[in-house]
PDB file of C-alpha atoms and ligand atoms in Angstrom:
ATOM      1  CA  MET A   1      64.601  15.332  84.002  1.00  0.00           C
ATOM      2  CA  THR A   2      64.352  11.662  83.128  1.00  0.00           C
ATOM      3  CA  ARG A   3      62.393   9.460  85.526  1.00  0.00           C
ATOM      4  CA  LEU A   4      64.897   7.441  87.560  1.00  0.00           C
ATOM      5  CA  THR A   5      64.815   3.678  87.881  1.00  0.00           C
ATOM      6  CA  THR A   6      65.630   1.592  90.975  1.00  0.00           C
ATOM      7  CA  ASP A   7      68.718   0.456  89.102  1.00  0.00           C
ATOM      8  CA  ASP A   8      69.912   4.049  88.765  1.00  0.00           C
ATOM      9  CA  ILE A   9      69.761   4.708  92.507  1.00  0.00           C
ATOM     10  CA  GLN A  10      69.910   1.463  94.474  1.00  0.00           C
ATOM     11  CA  ASP A  11      73.630   1.623  95.390  1.00  0.00           C
ATOM     12  CA  ILE A  12      73.948   5.381  95.931  1.00  0.00           C
ATOM     13  CA  ARG A  13      73.296   5.499  99.692  1.00  0.00           C
ATOM     14  CA  PHE A  14      75.923   2.789 100.331  1.00  0.00           C
ATOM     15  CA  GLU A  15      78.630   4.474  98.251  1.00  0.00           C
ATOM     16  CA  LEU A  16      78.481   8.040  99.543  1.00  0.00           C
ATOM     17  CA  ASN A  17      81.865   8.009 101.288  1.00  0.00           C
ATOM     18  CA  ALA A  18      83.572   6.888  98.091  1.00  0.00           C
ATOM     19  CA  TYR A  19      81.629   9.525  96.135  1.00  0.00           C
ATOM     20  CA  ASP A  20      82.775  12.221  98.610  1.00  0.00           C
ATOM     21  CA  ARG A  21      86.362  11.156  98.062  1.00  0.00           C
ATOM     22  CA  TYR A  22      85.877  11.508  94.279  1.00  0.00           C
ATOM     23  CA  LEU A  23      84.227  14.938  94.686  1.00  0.00           C
ATOM     24  CA  VAL A  24      87.021  16.176  96.927  1.00  0.00           C
ATOM     25  CA  SER A  25      89.587  15.031  94.362  1.00  0.00           C
ATOM     26  CA  ALA A  26      87.669  16.686  91.481  1.00  0.00           C
ATOM     27  CA  THR A  27      86.456  19.881  93.150  1.00  0.00           C
ATOM     28  CA  GLY A  28      88.206  20.162  96.517  1.00  0.00           C
ATOM     29  CA  ARG A  29      84.859  19.835  98.279  1.00  0.00           C
ATOM     30  CA  SER A  30      82.527  17.054  99.447  1.00  0.00           C
ATOM     31  CA  LEU A  31      78.831  16.716  98.649  1.00  0.00           C
ATOM     32  CA  LEU A  32      78.109  18.895 101.688  1.00  0.00           C
ATOM     33  CA  GLY A  33      80.676  21.481 100.559  1.00  0.00           C
ATOM     34  CA  ILE A  34      79.251  21.627  97.035  1.00  0.00           C
ATOM     35  CA  GLY A  35      75.694  21.873  98.366  1.00  0.00           C
ATOM     36  CA  ALA A  36      76.723  24.658 100.754  1.00  0.00           C
ATOM     37  CA  ALA A  37      78.490  26.476  97.868  1.00  0.00           C
ATOM     38  CA  ALA A  38      75.301  26.133  95.763  1.00  0.00           C
ATOM     39  CA  ALA A  39      73.256  27.707  98.597  1.00  0.00           C
ATOM     40  CA  GLY A  40      75.686  30.608  98.998  1.00  0.00           C
ATOM     41  CA  PHE A  41      77.253  29.503 102.293  1.00  0.00           C
ATOM     42  CA  GLY A  42      80.849  30.620 102.294  1.00  0.00           C
ATOM     43  CA  ASP A  43      82.198  27.793 104.352  1.00  0.00           C
ATOM     44  CA  VAL A  44      81.117  24.428 105.680  1.00  0.00           C
ATOM     45  CA  PRO A  45      81.480  25.087 109.478  1.00  0.00           C
ATOM     46  CA  ARG A  46      79.147  28.102 109.215  1.00  0.00           C
ATOM     47  CA  PHE A  47      76.749  25.919 107.250  1.00  0.00           C
ATOM     48  CA  ARG A  48      76.952  23.103 109.853  1.00  0.00           C
ATOM     49  CA  ASP A  49      75.925  25.558 112.585  1.00  0.00           C
ATOM     50  CA  ALA A  50      73.019  26.793 110.443  1.00  0.00           C
ATOM     51  CA  ALA A  51      71.904  23.238 109.620  1.00  0.00           C
ATOM     52  CA  ALA A  52      71.993  21.835 113.170  1.00  0.00           C
ATOM     53  CA  SER A  53      68.562  20.971 114.620  1.00  0.00           C
ATOM     54  CA  ILE A  54      66.745  21.236 111.296  1.00  0.00           C
ATOM     55  CA  ARG A  55      64.684  18.039 110.904  1.00  0.00           C
ATOM     56  CA  MET A  56      63.942  16.847 107.347  1.00  0.00           C
ATOM     57  CA  ALA A  57      61.293  14.317 106.256  1.00  0.00           C
ATOM     58  CA  VAL A  58      61.149  12.431 102.955  1.00  0.00           C
ATOM     59  CA  VAL A  59      57.628  11.414 101.951  1.00  0.00           C
ATOM     60  CA  PRO A  60      57.073   8.563  99.409  1.00  0.00           C
ATOM     61  CA  ILE A  61      54.463   9.555  96.824  1.00  0.00           C
ATOM     62  CA  ARG A  62      52.323   6.894  95.093  1.00  0.00           C
ATOM     63  CA  SER A  63      50.553   9.176  92.566  1.00  0.00           C
ATOM     64  CA  GLY A  64      50.901   8.663  88.808  1.00  0.00           C
ATOM     65  CA  LEU A  65      53.528   6.056  88.015  1.00  0.00           C
ATOM     66  CA  GLY A  66      53.902   5.470  91.720  1.00  0.00           C
ATOM     67  CA  VAL A  67      56.798   4.925  94.084  1.00  0.00           C
ATOM     68  CA  ILE A  68      60.314   4.203  92.754  1.00  0.00           C
ATOM     69  CA  SER A  69      61.643   1.536  95.071  1.00  0.00           C
ATOM     70  CA  GLY A  70      64.530   2.967  97.027  1.00  0.00           C
ATOM     71  CA  PHE A  71      63.961   6.606  95.929  1.00  0.00           C
ATOM     72  CA  ALA A  72      62.860   8.028  99.306  1.00  0.00           C
ATOM     73  CA  GLU A  73      65.450   5.921 101.165  1.00  0.00           C
ATOM     74  CA  THR A  74      68.176   7.168  98.805  1.00  0.00           C
ATOM     75  CA  VAL A  75      67.208  10.821  99.236  1.00  0.00           C
ATOM     76  CA  CYS A  76      67.152  10.255 103.013  1.00  0.00           C
ATOM     77  CA  GLY A  77      70.511   8.490 102.927  1.00  0.00           C
ATOM     78  CA  ILE A  78      72.114  11.469 101.172  1.00  0.00           C
ATOM     79  CA  LEU A  79      70.691  13.892 103.772  1.00  0.00           C
ATOM     80  CA  VAL A  80      71.836  11.707 106.708  1.00  0.00           C
ATOM     81  CA  HIS A  81      75.303  11.386 105.081  1.00  0.00           C
ATOM     82  CA  MET A  82      75.471  15.219 104.991  1.00  0.00           C
ATOM     83  CA  GLY A  83      74.718  15.330 108.727  1.00  0.00           C
ATOM     84  CA  PHE A  84      71.028  16.165 108.651  1.00  0.00           C
ATOM     85  CA  ASP A  85      68.386  14.833 111.056  1.00  0.00           C
ATOM     86  CA  ALA A  86      66.400  13.164 108.233  1.00  0.00           C
ATOM     87  CA  PHE A  87      63.933  10.261 108.037  1.00  0.00           C
ATOM     88  CA  VAL A  88      61.477   8.620 105.632  1.00  0.00           C
ATOM     89  CA  THR A  89      57.895   8.881 106.846  1.00  0.00           C
ATOM     90  CA  GLY A  90      56.142   5.599 107.716  1.00  0.00           C
ATOM     91  CA  TYR A  91      53.136   6.716 105.640  1.00  0.00           C
ATOM     92  CA  SER A  92      53.108   7.872 102.059  1.00  0.00           C
ATOM     93  CA  ASP A  93      51.192  10.736 100.360  1.00  0.00           C
ATOM     94  CA  VAL A  94      48.923  12.948 102.486  1.00  0.00           C
ATOM     95  CA  SER A  95      49.346  10.776 105.575  1.00  0.00           C
ATOM     96  CA  GLY A  96      53.091  11.100 105.134  1.00  0.00           C
ATOM     97  CA  PHE A  97      52.914  14.905 104.980  1.00  0.00           C
ATOM     98  CA  ALA A  98      50.762  14.915 108.148  1.00  0.00           C
ATOM     99  CA  GLU A  99      53.264  12.617 109.916  1.00  0.00           C
ATOM    100  CA  ALA A 100      56.150  14.861 108.852  1.00  0.00           C
ATOM    101  CA  VAL A 101      54.458  17.965 110.285  1.00  0.00           C
ATOM    102  CA  ASP A 102      53.350  16.148 113.432  1.00  0.00           C
ATOM    103  CA  VAL A 103      56.972  15.224 114.277  1.00  0.00           C
ATOM    104  CA  GLY A 104      58.219  18.763 113.638  1.00  0.00           C
ATOM    105  CA  ALA A 105      59.952  18.395 110.258  1.00  0.00           C
ATOM    106  CA  GLN A 106      60.885  21.888 108.983  1.00  0.00           C
ATOM    107  CA  VAL A 107      61.725  20.590 105.518  1.00  0.00           C
ATOM    108  CA  ILE A 108      59.627  18.018 103.661  1.00  0.00           C
ATOM    109  CA  LEU A 109      61.015  16.460 100.477  1.00  0.00           C
ATOM    110  CA  ALA A 110      58.697  14.657  98.022  1.00  0.00           C
ATOM    111  CA  ALA A 111      58.510  13.857  94.303  1.00  0.00           C
ATOM    112  CA  ASP A 112      55.633  12.979  92.024  1.00  0.00           C
ATOM    113  CA  ASP A 113      56.017  12.294  88.288  1.00  0.00           C
ATOM    114  CA  ASP A 114      56.333  15.980  87.465  1.00  0.00           C
ATOM    115  CA  ARG A 115      58.198  17.677  90.307  1.00  0.00           C
ATOM    116  CA  PHE A 116      60.689  16.890  93.067  1.00  0.00           C
ATOM    117  CA  VAL A 117      60.549  19.591  95.785  1.00  0.00           C
ATOM    118  CA  ALA A 118      61.744  20.455  99.254  1.00  0.00           C
ATOM    119  CA  LEU A 119      58.907  22.239 101.095  1.00  0.00           C
ATOM    120  CA  CYS A 120      59.580  24.772 103.870  1.00  0.00           C
ATOM    121  CA  PRO A 121      55.976  25.095 105.139  1.00  0.00           C
ATOM    122  CA  ARG A 122      56.713  27.509 108.013  1.00  0.00           C
ATOM    123  CA  GLN A 123      58.344  29.910 105.529  1.00  0.00           C
ATOM    124  CA  GLY A 124      55.828  29.326 102.724  1.00  0.00           C
ATOM    125  CA  LYS A 125      58.711  28.502 100.366  1.00  0.00           C
ATOM    126  CA  THR A 126      59.668  25.569  98.102  1.00  0.00           C
ATOM    127  CA  VAL A 127      63.002  24.462  96.545  1.00  0.00           C
ATOM    128  CA  ASP A 128      62.709  22.835  93.163  1.00  0.00           C
ATOM    129  CA  ASN A 129      65.043  19.979  92.220  1.00  0.00           C
ATOM    130  CA  SER A 130      65.621  21.265  88.653  1.00  0.00           C
ATOM    131  CA  ARG A 131      66.886  24.648  89.831  1.00  0.00           C
ATOM    132  CA  ALA A 132      68.828  23.180  92.773  1.00  0.00           C
ATOM    133  CA  THR A 133      70.454  20.599  90.510  1.00  0.00           C
ATOM    134  CA  ALA A 134      71.487  23.305  88.124  1.00  0.00           C
ATOM    135  CA  THR A 135      73.031  25.451  90.880  1.00  0.00           C
ATOM    136  CA  GLY A 136      74.736  22.428  92.438  1.00  0.00           C
ATOM    137  CA  PHE A 137      76.423  21.311  89.216  1.00  0.00           C
ATOM    138  CA  VAL A 138      77.412  24.855  88.267  1.00  0.00           C
ATOM    139  CA  ALA A 139      78.924  25.315  91.743  1.00  0.00           C
ATOM    140  CA  GLY A 140      80.845  22.068  91.162  1.00  0.00           C
ATOM    141  CA  LEU A 141      82.015  23.154  87.706  1.00  0.00           C
ATOM    142  CA  ASP A 142      83.135  26.486  89.211  1.00  0.00           C
ATOM    143  CA  LEU A 143      85.195  24.612  91.811  1.00  0.00           C
ATOM    144  CA  MET A 144      86.664  22.259  89.153  1.00  0.00           C
ATOM    145  CA  ALA A 145      87.573  25.190  86.886  1.00  0.00           C
ATOM    146  CA  GLY A 146      88.926  27.464  89.629  1.00  0.00           C
ATOM    147  CA  GLY A 147      86.234  30.088  88.868  1.00  0.00           C
ATOM    148  CA  LEU A 148      83.996  30.853  85.861  1.00  0.00           C
ATOM    149  CA  ASP A 149      84.247  34.645  85.630  1.00  0.00           C
ATOM    150  CA  GLY A 150      84.994  35.556  81.979  1.00  0.00           C
ATOM    151  CA  LYS A 151      85.258  31.881  80.977  1.00  0.00           C
ATOM    152  CA  ARG A 152      83.418  30.353  77.979  1.00  0.00           C
ATOM    153  CA  VAL A 153      80.929  27.662  79.010  1.00  0.00           C
ATOM    154  CA  LEU A 154      78.818  25.545  76.660  1.00  0.00           C
ATOM    155  CA  VAL A 155      75.370  24.435  77.836  1.00  0.00           C
ATOM    156  CA  LEU A 156      73.778  21.507  76.020  1.00  0.00           C
ATOM    157  CA  GLY A 157      69.971  21.341  76.309  1.00  0.00           C
ATOM    158  CA  CYS A 158      67.593  24.259  76.840  1.00  0.00           C
ATOM    159  CA  GLY A 159      64.965  22.618  79.032  1.00  0.00           C
ATOM    160  CA  PRO A 160      64.234  23.546  82.696  1.00  0.00           C
ATOM    161  CA  VAL A 161      67.636  22.430  84.043  1.00  0.00           C
ATOM    162  CA  GLY A 162      69.445  24.103  81.126  1.00  0.00           C
ATOM    163  CA  ARG A 163      67.647  27.383  81.816  1.00  0.00           C
ATOM    164  CA  TRP A 164      68.657  27.354  85.495  1.00  0.00           C
ATOM    165  CA  VAL A 165      72.186  26.367  84.535  1.00  0.00           C
ATOM    166  CA  VAL A 166      72.393  29.433  82.300  1.00  0.00           C
ATOM    167  CA  GLU A 167      71.099  31.618  85.168  1.00  0.00           C
ATOM    168  CA  ALA A 168      73.715  30.200  87.586  1.00  0.00           C
ATOM    169  CA  LEU A 169      76.488  30.686  84.964  1.00  0.00           C
ATOM    170  CA  LEU A 170      75.494  34.305  84.256  1.00  0.00           C
ATOM    171  CA  MET A 171      75.544  34.996  88.004  1.00  0.00           C
ATOM    172  CA  ARG A 172      79.142  33.775  87.897  1.00  0.00           C
ATOM    173  CA  LYS A 173      79.890  36.067  84.916  1.00  0.00           C
ATOM    174  CA  ALA A 174      80.611  33.200  82.555  1.00  0.00           C
ATOM    175  CA  ILE A 175      80.367  33.641  78.774  1.00  0.00           C
ATOM    176  CA  VAL A 176      77.580  31.247  77.786  1.00  0.00           C
ATOM    177  CA  THR A 177      76.806  29.435  74.533  1.00  0.00           C
ATOM    178  CA  VAL A 178      73.687  27.227  74.382  1.00  0.00           C
ATOM    179  CA  VAL A 179      72.912  24.425  71.931  1.00  0.00           C
ATOM    180  CA  ASP A 180      69.677  22.459  71.621  1.00  0.00           C
ATOM    181  CA  ARG A 181      68.502  19.969  68.986  1.00  0.00           C
ATOM    182  CA  VAL A 182      65.467  22.276  68.633  1.00  0.00           C
ATOM    183  CA  ALA A 183      67.085  25.571  67.540  1.00  0.00           C
ATOM    184  CA  LYS A 184      63.942  27.486  68.585  1.00  0.00           C
ATOM    185  CA  LYS A 185      64.423  26.382  72.231  1.00  0.00           C
ATOM    186  CA  ALA A 186      68.004  27.740  72.233  1.00  0.00           C
ATOM    187  CA  GLU A 187      66.825  30.985  70.634  1.00  0.00           C
ATOM    188  CA  GLY A 188      64.000  31.195  73.153  1.00  0.00           C
ATOM    189  CA  LEU A 189      66.446  30.814  76.041  1.00  0.00           C
ATOM    190  CA  ALA A 190      68.688  33.521  74.563  1.00  0.00           C
ATOM    191  CA  GLY A 191      65.641  35.800  74.400  1.00  0.00           C
ATOM    192  CA  TRP A 192      64.818  35.056  78.046  1.00  0.00           C
ATOM    193  CA  THR A 193      68.331  35.901  79.230  1.00  0.00           C
ATOM    194  CA  ARG A 194      68.293  39.134  77.227  1.00  0.00           C
ATOM    195  CA  ALA A 195      64.949  40.114  78.822  1.00  0.00           C
ATOM    196  CA  VAL A 196      65.664  38.941  82.375  1.00  0.00           C
ATOM    197  CA  PHE A 197      69.418  39.585  82.726  1.00  0.00           C
ATOM    198  CA  GLN A 198      69.954  42.111  79.969  1.00  0.00           C
ATOM    199  CA  THR A 199      72.742  39.762  78.914  1.00  0.00           C
ATOM    200  CA  THR A 200      73.418  38.225  75.537  1.00  0.00           C
ATOM    201  CA  ILE A 201      74.274  34.565  75.357  1.00  0.00           C
ATOM    202  CA  HIS A 202      75.451  32.838  72.188  1.00  0.00           C
ATOM    203  CA  VAL A 203      73.369  30.263  70.349  1.00  0.00           C
ATOM    204  CA  GLY A 204      75.363  27.448  68.761  1.00  0.00           C
ATOM    205  CA  PHE A 205      73.833  25.636  65.780  1.00  0.00           C
ATOM    206  CA  GLU A 206      76.401  22.908  65.173  1.00  0.00           C
ATOM    207  CA  LEU A 207      76.890  20.574  68.153  1.00  0.00           C
ATOM    208  CA  GLY A 208      80.247  19.060  67.061  1.00  0.00           C
ATOM    209  CA  GLN A 209      81.757  22.475  66.382  1.00  0.00           C
ATOM    210  CA  ALA A 210      80.456  23.842  69.716  1.00  0.00           C
ATOM    211  CA  LEU A 211      81.872  20.852  71.606  1.00  0.00           C
ATOM    212  CA  SER A 212      85.249  21.148  69.900  1.00  0.00           C
ATOM    213  CA  THR A 213      85.606  24.825  70.778  1.00  0.00           C
ATOM    214  CA  HIS A 214      84.689  24.673  74.523  1.00  0.00           C
ATOM    215  CA  LEU A 215      86.667  23.345  77.460  1.00  0.00           C
ATOM    216  CA  LEU A 216      83.855  23.849  80.018  1.00  0.00           C
ATOM    217  CA  ILE A 217      80.639  21.961  79.205  1.00  0.00           C
ATOM    218  CA  VAL A 218      77.344  21.419  81.060  1.00  0.00           C
ATOM    219  CA  ASP A 219      75.269  18.578  79.538  1.00  0.00           C
ATOM    220  CA  THR A 220      71.638  18.942  80.617  1.00  0.00           C
ATOM    221  CA  THR A 221      70.209  16.867  77.763  1.00  0.00           C
ATOM    222  CA  ASN A 222      68.495  13.547  78.550  1.00  0.00           C
ATOM    223  CA  ALA A 223      70.368  11.923  75.679  1.00  0.00           C
ATOM    224  CA  ALA A 224      73.216   9.408  75.939  1.00  0.00           C
ATOM    225  CA  GLY A 225      76.336   9.568  73.783  1.00  0.00           C
ATOM    226  CA  VAL A 226      76.420  13.317  73.159  1.00  0.00           C
ATOM    227  CA  ILE A 227      80.021  14.022  74.245  1.00  0.00           C
ATOM    228  CA  HIS A 228      82.596  11.728  72.624  1.00  0.00           C
ATOM    229  CA  ALA A 229      86.313  11.220  73.314  1.00  0.00           C
ATOM    230  CA  ARG A 230      87.184  13.283  70.216  1.00  0.00           C
ATOM    231  CA  HIS A 231      85.531  16.296  71.875  1.00  0.00           C
ATOM    232  CA  VAL A 232      87.591  15.992  75.066  1.00  0.00           C
ATOM    233  CA  THR A 233      91.077  17.356  75.808  1.00  0.00           C
ATOM    234  CA  THR A 234      93.179  17.216  79.010  1.00  0.00           C
ATOM    235  CA  ASP A 235      91.769  20.684  79.883  1.00  0.00           C
ATOM    236  CA  THR A 236      88.091  19.810  79.323  1.00  0.00           C
ATOM    237  CA  ARG A 237      85.776  19.763  82.331  1.00  0.00           C
ATOM    238  CA  VAL A 238      82.179  18.477  82.137  1.00  0.00           C
ATOM    239  CA  ALA A 239      79.175  18.754  84.474  1.00  0.00           C
ATOM    240  CA  ALA A 240      76.469  16.242  83.501  1.00  0.00           C
ATOM    241  CA  PRO A 241      73.464  16.189  85.849  1.00  0.00           C
ATOM    242  CA  GLY A 242      70.875  13.399  85.637  1.00  0.00           C
ATOM    243  CA  MET A 243      70.336  10.223  83.621  1.00  0.00           C
ATOM    244  CA  PRO A 244      71.383   9.028  81.194  1.00  0.00           C
ATOM    245  CA  CYS A 245      74.918  10.402  81.220  1.00  0.00           C
ATOM    246  CA  GLY A 246      75.562  12.277  77.970  1.00  0.00           C
ATOM    247  CA  VAL A 247      79.301  11.473  78.083  1.00  0.00           C
ATOM    248  CA  THR A 248      80.385   8.208  76.388  1.00  0.00           C
ATOM    249  CA  SER A 249      82.503   5.778  78.413  1.00  0.00           C
ATOM    250  CA  ASN A 250      85.601   6.530  76.267  1.00  0.00           C
ATOM    251  CA  ALA A 251      85.111  10.271  76.876  1.00  0.00           C
ATOM    252  CA  ARG A 252      84.645   9.632  80.611  1.00  0.00           C
ATOM    253  CA  GLU A 253      87.922   7.677  80.673  1.00  0.00           C
ATOM    254  CA  LYS A 254      89.723  10.559  78.971  1.00  0.00           C
ATOM    255  CA  LEU A 255      88.130  13.090  81.357  1.00  0.00           C
ATOM    256  CA  ALA A 256      89.335  11.002  84.344  1.00  0.00           C
ATOM    257  CA  GLY A 257      88.667  13.208  87.428  1.00  0.00           C
ATOM    258  CA  ARG A 258      87.325  16.169  85.481  1.00  0.00           C
ATOM    259  CA  ILE A 259      83.685  15.173  85.209  1.00  0.00           C
ATOM    260  CA  LEU A 260      80.721  15.609  87.592  1.00  0.00           C
ATOM    261  CA  HIS A 261      77.855  13.246  86.921  1.00  0.00           C
ATOM    262  CA  ASP A 262      75.251  11.684  89.196  1.00  0.00           C
ATOM    263  CA  PRO A 263      71.513  10.836  89.040  1.00  0.00           C
ATOM    264  CA  LEU A 264      70.484  12.497  92.351  1.00  0.00           C
ATOM    265  CA  GLN A 265      73.230  13.291  94.852  1.00  0.00           C
ATOM    266  CA  ILE A 266      74.377  16.834  94.032  1.00  0.00           C
ATOM    267  CA  GLY A 267      70.785  17.939  93.319  1.00  0.00           C
ATOM    268  CA  VAL A 268      69.555  16.665  96.678  1.00  0.00           C
ATOM    269  CA  ALA A 269      72.563  18.240  98.463  1.00  0.00           C
ATOM    270  CA  ALA A 270      71.813  21.598  96.851  1.00  0.00           C
ATOM    271  CA  MET A 271      68.078  21.329  97.682  1.00  0.00           C
ATOM    272  CA  ALA A 272      68.821  20.613 101.354  1.00  0.00           C
ATOM    273  CA  CYS A 273      71.322  23.462 101.663  1.00  0.00           C
ATOM    274  CA  GLN A 274      69.003  25.912  99.930  1.00  0.00           C
ATOM    275  CA  ALA A 275      66.204  24.874 102.324  1.00  0.00           C
ATOM    276  CA  VAL A 276      68.533  25.556 105.285  1.00  0.00           C
ATOM    277  CA  HIS A 277      69.282  28.971 103.823  1.00  0.00           C
ATOM    278  CA  ILE A 278      65.546  29.722 103.559  1.00  0.00           C
ATOM    279  CA  ILE A 279      64.922  28.647 107.181  1.00  0.00           C
ATOM    280  CA  ARG A 280      67.864  30.564 108.601  1.00  0.00           C
ATOM    281  CA  GLU A 281      67.058  33.698 106.582  1.00  0.00           C
ATOM    282  CA  GLN A 282      63.335  33.656 107.436  1.00  0.00           C
ATOM    283  CA  PRO A 283      62.598  31.561 110.529  1.00  0.00           C
ATOM    284  CA  VAL A 284      58.815  31.741 110.078  1.00  0.00           C
ATOM    285  CA  SER A 285      56.435  33.201 107.519  1.00  0.00           C
ATOM    286  CA  LEU A 286      55.164  36.629 108.626  1.00  0.00           C
ATOM    287  CA  SER A 287      52.415  36.910 106.042  1.00  0.00           C
ATOM    288  CA  PRO A 288      49.102  35.312 107.229  1.00  0.00           C
ATOM    289  CA  ALA A 289      48.092  32.173 105.385  1.00  0.00           C
ATOM    290  CA  VAL A 290      45.707  33.170 102.613  1.00  0.00           C
ATOM    291  CA  HIS A 291      42.807  30.939 101.572  1.00  0.00           C
ATOM    292  CA  ASP A 292      40.491  31.753  98.674  1.00  0.00           C
ATOM    293  CA  GLY A 293      41.939  35.243  98.478  1.00  0.00           C
ATOM    294  CA  LYS A 294      40.987  36.142 102.054  1.00  0.00           C
ATOM    295  CA  SER A 295      43.317  36.312 105.053  1.00  0.00           C
ATOM    296  CA  ALA A 296      42.816  33.267 107.254  1.00  0.00           C
TER     297      ALA A 296
HETATM  298  O1  2YC B   1      59.148   7.146  95.153  1.00  0.00           O
HETATM  299  C1  2YC B   1      58.467   8.175  94.931  1.00  0.00           C
HETATM  300  O2  2YC B   1      58.026   8.916  95.835  1.00  0.00           O
HETATM  301  C2  2YC B   1      58.184   8.552  93.504  1.00  0.00           C
HETATM  302  N1  2YC B   1      56.895   9.285  93.421  1.00  0.00           N
HETATM  303  C3  2YC B   1      59.379   9.432  93.004  1.00  0.00           C
HETATM  304  C4  2YC B   1      59.194   9.813  91.545  1.00  0.00           C
HETATM  305  C5  2YC B   1      60.397  10.639  91.084  1.00  0.00           C
HETATM  306  C6  2YC B   1      60.244  10.970  89.606  1.00  0.00           C
HETATM  307  N2  2YC B   1      61.302  11.886  89.197  1.00  0.00           N
HETATM  308  C7  2YC B   1      62.528  11.450  88.869  1.00  0.00           C
HETATM  309  O3  2YC B   1      62.810  10.270  88.823  1.00  0.00           O
HETATM  310  C8  2YC B   1      63.532  12.518  88.573  1.00  0.00           C
HETATM  311  C9  2YC B   1      64.244  12.949  89.821  1.00  0.00           C
HETATM  312  C10 2YC B   1      65.726  12.851  89.702  1.00  0.00           C
HETATM  313  C11 2YC B   1      63.967  14.386  89.943  1.00  0.00           C
HETATM  314  C12 2YC B   1      63.224  14.738  88.770  1.00  0.00           C
HETATM  315  N3  2YC B   1      62.966  13.677  88.059  1.00  0.00           N
END
């Protein structure tokens, strides 16, 4: 996914109540409700019970291109908005991880230039932002569309997020078509789904034609201006994770309340809920820590 800028994220944590109102109007659920759906929790009250008393730490990471001003605070703000006991560590990097563990954080969120993860150290498990974002936006599309079973869904982009979107759609028994500028990537993804899910997905070769023949679209490309107003009808619904948004402003106007797009929120919500699921399913890791191939 594209590296975020401070501009992309600086207002997010102050506008979460308004965003929840939009999500409820578009999907019937709030950020918490969509995150819980993405993590397989049937209902929010059951999720709230599971999530109580789980402390989460967000650790700023200075490696590579360094800290994005406001990133850790925004991730933390989303978690607090959802009702989690979350905080940003005073230290960054290794000192930040040590601080998180010292104060009993069960989930530690951190991002370098390559990965954004939620770590569950006691369970020996990690939640990856790409996969969580995919499951969160597919859960949202499912809610917008009133179910995806047997419905045709077009996936634009066959990178990591696109792959996990296809997985989440197949688990919902959708009929999937994928399109990528690089035809080989689309064909490779079709081969993967045949091998892993014994399921055939369709590969589209002409973007305009694919867009004009689908009412349910997930845009995982990192390109702007992919979906235009001419591709959109009053029955079209779009899920567009990450930046930049692939839907033009005219198309967004036409879509009105039938689009899900954000740079971070739904992905973080899904990460947090999946981490709760891991902790509640497996309170601690039973296998001994293994170092250099020998039991510790
Ligand atoms: O502030 C920090 O701790 C930085 N190290 C964070 C860098 C995040 C880089 N990744 C991104 O901007 C996007 C995220 C939405 C998730 C994946 N890529």
